[in-house]
PDB file of C-alpha atoms in Angstrom:
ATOM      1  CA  UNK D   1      -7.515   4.393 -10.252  1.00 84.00           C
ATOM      2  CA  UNK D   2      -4.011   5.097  -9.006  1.00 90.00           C
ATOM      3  CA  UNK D   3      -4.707   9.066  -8.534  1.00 90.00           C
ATOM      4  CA  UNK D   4      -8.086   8.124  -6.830  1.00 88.00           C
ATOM      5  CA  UNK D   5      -6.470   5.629  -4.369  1.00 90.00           C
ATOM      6  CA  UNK D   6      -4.148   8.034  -3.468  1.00 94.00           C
ATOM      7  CA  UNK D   7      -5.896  11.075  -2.959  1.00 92.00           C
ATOM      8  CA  UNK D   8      -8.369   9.282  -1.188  1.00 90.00           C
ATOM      9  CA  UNK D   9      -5.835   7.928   1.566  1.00 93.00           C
ATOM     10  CA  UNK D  10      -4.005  11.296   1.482  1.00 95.00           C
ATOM     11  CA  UNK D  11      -7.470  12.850   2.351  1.00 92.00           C
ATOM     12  CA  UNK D  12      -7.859  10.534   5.584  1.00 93.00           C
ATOM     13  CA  UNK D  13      -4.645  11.905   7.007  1.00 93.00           C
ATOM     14  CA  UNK D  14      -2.301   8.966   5.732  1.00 94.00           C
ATOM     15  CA  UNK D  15       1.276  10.410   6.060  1.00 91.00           C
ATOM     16  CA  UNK D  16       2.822   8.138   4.260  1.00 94.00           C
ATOM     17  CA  UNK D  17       1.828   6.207   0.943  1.00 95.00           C
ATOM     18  CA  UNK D  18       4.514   3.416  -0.142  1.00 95.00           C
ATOM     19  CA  UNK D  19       3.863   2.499  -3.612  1.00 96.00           C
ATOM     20  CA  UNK D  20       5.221  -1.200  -4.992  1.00 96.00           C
ATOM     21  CA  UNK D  21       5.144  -1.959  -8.405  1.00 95.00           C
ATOM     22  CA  UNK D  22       5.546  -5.403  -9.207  1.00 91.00           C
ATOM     23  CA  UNK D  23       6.744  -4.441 -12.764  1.00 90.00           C
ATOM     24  CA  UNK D  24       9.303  -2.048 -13.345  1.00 91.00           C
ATOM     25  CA  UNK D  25       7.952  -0.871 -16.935  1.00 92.00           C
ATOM     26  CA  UNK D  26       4.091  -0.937 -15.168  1.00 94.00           C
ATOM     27  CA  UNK D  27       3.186   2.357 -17.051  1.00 92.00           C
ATOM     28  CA  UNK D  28       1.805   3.230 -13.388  1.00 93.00           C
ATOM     29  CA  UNK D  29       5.389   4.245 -12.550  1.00 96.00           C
ATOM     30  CA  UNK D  30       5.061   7.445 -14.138  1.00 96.00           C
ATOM     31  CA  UNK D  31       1.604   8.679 -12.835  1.00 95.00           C
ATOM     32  CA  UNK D  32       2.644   7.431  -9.129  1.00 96.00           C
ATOM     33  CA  UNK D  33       5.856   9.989  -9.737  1.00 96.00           C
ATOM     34  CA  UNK D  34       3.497  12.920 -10.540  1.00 95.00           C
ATOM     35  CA  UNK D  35       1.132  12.228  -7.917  1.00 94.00           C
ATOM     36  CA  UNK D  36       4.877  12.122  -5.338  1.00 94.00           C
ATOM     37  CA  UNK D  37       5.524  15.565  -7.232  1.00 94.00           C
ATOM     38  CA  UNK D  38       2.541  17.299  -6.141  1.00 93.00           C
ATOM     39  CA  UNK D  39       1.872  15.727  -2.538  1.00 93.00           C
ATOM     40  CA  UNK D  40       3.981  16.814   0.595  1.00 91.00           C
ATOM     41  CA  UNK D  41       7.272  16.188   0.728  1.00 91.00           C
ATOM     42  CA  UNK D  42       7.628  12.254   1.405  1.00 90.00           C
ATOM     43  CA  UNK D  43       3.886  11.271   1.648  1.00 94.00           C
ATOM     44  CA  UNK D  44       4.271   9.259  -1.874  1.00 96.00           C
ATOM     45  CA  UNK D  45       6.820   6.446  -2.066  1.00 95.00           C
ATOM     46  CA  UNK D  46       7.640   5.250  -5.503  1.00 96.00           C
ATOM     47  CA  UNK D  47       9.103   1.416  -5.459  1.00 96.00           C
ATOM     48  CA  UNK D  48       9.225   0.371  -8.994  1.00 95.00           C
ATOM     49  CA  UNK D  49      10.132  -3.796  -8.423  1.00 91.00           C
ATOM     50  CA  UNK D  50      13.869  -3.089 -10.153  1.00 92.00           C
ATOM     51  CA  UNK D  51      16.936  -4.725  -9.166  1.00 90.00           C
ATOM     52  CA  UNK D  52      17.859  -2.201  -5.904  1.00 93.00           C
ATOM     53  CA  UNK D  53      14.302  -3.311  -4.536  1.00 93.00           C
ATOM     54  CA  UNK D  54      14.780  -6.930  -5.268  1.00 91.00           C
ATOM     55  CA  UNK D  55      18.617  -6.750  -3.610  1.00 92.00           C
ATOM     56  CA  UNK D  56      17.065  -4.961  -0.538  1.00 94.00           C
ATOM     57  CA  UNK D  57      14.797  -8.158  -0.475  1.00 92.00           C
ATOM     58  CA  UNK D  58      17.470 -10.447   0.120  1.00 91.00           C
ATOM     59  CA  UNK D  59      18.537  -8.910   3.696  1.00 93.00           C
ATOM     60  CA  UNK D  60      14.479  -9.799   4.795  1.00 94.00           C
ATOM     61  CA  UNK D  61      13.022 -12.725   6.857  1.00 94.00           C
ATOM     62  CA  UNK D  62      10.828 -13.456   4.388  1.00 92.00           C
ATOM     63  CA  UNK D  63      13.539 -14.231   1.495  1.00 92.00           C
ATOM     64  CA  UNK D  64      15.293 -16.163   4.234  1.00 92.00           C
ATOM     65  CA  UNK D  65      12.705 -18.431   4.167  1.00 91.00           C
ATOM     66  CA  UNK D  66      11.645 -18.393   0.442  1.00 89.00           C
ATOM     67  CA  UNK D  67      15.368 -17.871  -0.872  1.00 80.00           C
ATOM     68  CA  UNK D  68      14.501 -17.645  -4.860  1.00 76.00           C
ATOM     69  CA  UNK D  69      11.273 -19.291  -5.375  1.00 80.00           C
ATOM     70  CA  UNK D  70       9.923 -15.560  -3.708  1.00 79.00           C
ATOM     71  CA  UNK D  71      10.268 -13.814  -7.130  1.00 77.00           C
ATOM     72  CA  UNK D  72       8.058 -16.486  -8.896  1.00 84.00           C
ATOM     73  CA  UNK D  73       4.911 -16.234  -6.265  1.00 89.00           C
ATOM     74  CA  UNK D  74       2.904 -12.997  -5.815  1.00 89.00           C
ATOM     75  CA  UNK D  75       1.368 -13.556  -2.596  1.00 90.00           C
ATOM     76  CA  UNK D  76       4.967 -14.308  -1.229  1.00 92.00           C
ATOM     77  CA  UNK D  77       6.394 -10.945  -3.589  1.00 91.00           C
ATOM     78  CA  UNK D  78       3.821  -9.056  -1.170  1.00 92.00           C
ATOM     79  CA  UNK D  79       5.194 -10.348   1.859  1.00 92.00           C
ATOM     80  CA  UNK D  80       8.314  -9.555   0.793  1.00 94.00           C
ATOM     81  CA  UNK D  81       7.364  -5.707   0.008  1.00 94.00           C
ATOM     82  CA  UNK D  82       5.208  -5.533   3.347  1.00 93.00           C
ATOM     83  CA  UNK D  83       8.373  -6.514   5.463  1.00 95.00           C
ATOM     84  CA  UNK D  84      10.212  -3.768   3.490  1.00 96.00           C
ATOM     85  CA  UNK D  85       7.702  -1.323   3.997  1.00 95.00           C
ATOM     86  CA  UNK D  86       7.644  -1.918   7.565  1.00 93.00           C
ATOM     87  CA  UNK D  87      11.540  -1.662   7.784  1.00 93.00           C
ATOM     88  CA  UNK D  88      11.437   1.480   5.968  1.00 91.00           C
ATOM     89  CA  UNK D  89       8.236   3.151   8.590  1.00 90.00           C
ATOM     90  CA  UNK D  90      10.384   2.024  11.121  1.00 89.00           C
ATOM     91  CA  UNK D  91      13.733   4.217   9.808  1.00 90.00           C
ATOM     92  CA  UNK D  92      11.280   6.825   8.814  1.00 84.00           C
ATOM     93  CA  UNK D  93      10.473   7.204  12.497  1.00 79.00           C
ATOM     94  CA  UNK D  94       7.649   9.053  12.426  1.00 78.00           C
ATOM     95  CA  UNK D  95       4.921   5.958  11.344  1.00 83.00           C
ATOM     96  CA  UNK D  96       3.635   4.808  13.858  1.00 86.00           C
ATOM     97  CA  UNK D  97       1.003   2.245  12.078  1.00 90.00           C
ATOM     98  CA  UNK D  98       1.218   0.580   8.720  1.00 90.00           C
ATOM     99  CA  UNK D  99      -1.917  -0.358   6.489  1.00 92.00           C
ATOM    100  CA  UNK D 100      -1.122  -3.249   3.844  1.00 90.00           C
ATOM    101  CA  UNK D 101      -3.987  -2.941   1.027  1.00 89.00           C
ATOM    102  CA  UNK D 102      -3.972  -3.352  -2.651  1.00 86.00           C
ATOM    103  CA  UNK D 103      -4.321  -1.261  -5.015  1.00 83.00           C
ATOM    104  CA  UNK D 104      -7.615  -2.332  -5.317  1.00 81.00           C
ATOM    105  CA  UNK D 105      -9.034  -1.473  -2.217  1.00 85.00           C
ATOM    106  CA  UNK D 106      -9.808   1.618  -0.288  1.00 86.00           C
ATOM    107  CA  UNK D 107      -9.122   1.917   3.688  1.00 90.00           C
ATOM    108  CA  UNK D 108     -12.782   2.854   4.665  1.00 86.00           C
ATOM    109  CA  UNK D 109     -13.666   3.844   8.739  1.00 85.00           C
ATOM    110  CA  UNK D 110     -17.276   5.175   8.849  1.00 84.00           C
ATOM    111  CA  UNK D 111     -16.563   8.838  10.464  1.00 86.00           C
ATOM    112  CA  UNK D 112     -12.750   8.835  11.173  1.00 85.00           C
ATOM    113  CA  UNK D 113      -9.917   9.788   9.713  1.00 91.00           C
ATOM    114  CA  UNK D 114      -6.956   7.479   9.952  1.00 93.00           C
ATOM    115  CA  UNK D 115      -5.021   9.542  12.883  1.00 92.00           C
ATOM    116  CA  UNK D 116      -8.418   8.939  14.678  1.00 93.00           C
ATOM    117  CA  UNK D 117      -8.699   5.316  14.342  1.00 94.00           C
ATOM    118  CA  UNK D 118      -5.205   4.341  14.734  1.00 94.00           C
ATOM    119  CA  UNK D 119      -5.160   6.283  17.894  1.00 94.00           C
ATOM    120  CA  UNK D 120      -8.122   4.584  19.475  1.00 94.00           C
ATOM    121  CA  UNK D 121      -6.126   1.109  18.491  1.00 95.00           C
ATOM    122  CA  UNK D 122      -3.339   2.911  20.024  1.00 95.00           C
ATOM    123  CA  UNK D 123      -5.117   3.756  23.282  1.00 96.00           C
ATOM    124  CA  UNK D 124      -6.354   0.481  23.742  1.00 96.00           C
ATOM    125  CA  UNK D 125      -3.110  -1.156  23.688  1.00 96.00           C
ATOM    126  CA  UNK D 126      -3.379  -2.905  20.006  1.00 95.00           C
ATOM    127  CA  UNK D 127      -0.281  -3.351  18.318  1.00 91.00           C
ATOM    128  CA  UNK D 128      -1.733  -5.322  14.826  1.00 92.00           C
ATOM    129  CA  UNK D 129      -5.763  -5.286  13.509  1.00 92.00           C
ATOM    130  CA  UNK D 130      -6.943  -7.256  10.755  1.00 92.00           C
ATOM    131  CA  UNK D 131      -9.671  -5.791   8.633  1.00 90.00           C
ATOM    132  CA  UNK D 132     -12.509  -7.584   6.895  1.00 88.00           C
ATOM    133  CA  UNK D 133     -12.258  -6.815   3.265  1.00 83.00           C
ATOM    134  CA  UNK D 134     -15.259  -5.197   1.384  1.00 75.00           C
ATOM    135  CA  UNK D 135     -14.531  -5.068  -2.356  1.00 72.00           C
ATOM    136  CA  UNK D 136     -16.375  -2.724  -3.871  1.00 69.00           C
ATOM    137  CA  UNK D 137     -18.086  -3.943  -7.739  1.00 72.00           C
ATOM    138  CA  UNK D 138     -17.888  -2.158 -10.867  1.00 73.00           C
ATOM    139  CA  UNK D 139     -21.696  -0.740 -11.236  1.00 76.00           C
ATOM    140  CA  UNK D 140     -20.671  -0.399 -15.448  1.00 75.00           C
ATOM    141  CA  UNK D 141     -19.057  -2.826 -17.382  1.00 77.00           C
ATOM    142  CA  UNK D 142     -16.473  -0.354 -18.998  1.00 77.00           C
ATOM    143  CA  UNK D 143     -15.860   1.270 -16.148  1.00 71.00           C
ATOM    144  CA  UNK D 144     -12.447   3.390 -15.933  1.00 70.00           C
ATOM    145  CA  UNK D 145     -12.440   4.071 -12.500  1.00 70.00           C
ATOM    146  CA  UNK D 146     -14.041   2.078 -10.070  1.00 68.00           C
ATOM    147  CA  UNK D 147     -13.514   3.753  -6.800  1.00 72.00           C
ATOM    148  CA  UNK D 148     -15.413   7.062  -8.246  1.00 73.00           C
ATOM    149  CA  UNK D 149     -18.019   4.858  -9.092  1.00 71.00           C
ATOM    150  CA  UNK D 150     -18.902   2.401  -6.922  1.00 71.00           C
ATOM    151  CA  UNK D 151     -21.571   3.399  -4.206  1.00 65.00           C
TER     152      UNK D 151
END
């Protein structure tokens, strides 16, 4: 699902995909590193949850106000890697927008690509958009990869 997630954001015009891994021996890890080898330089973003993540965390708002109950909660462990994600678009310079979606979902605009739809936000002077989620249901019970099968 990984490789389908990706290639499907890459396809919309995403520049940037940051990748958090709440495990750092999630066997993920490895197929998010060959998807960063064979996309543009920079567009994948490998962030295994390891102890230079989980320092980084301690400099953010959000750990501020968790301190070290943030590890133990997942919503809050998403905050956390949201706010670093956003710190890191903003050094990058050149993002603009950032999406926050699990790895579960797919960013889906009927007839745009994301440069499209983040400019029209853009031009009418929104800074943040909230999205209704649509989750999209296994059609098989063993089904390997959901977002090639769903319709």
């Amino acid at each position: 699902m990984l490789r389908s997630f990706v290639a499907w954001h890459l396809r919309l015009g995403f520049a940037r995909i940051y990748l958090y891994f709440d495990d750092p021996r999630d066997d993920g890890i490895a197929c998010a590193r060959r998807l960063r080898a064979r996309a543009a330089e920079g567009a994948v973003v490998v962030l295994p949850s390891d102890g230079g993540l989980r320092s980084e965390w301690a400099g953010l708002t959000t750990y501020a106000q968790w301190g070290e109950r943030a590890e133990a909660m997942v919503e809050v462990r998403q905050m956390l890697n949201c706010e670093h994600a956003l710190r890191r678009a903003h050094a990058d310079a050149d993002i603009h927008w950032l999406l926050h979606i699990d790895s579960d979902e797919l960013f889906f605009i009927e007839g745009l690509d994301a440069a499209s739809h983040f400019g029209r936000l853009s031009a009418h002077g929104c800074s943040t958009f909230t999205y209704p989620i649509h989750e999209g249901c296994p059609e098989r019970i063993d089904s390997s990869n959901v977002f090639e099968e769903v319709s």
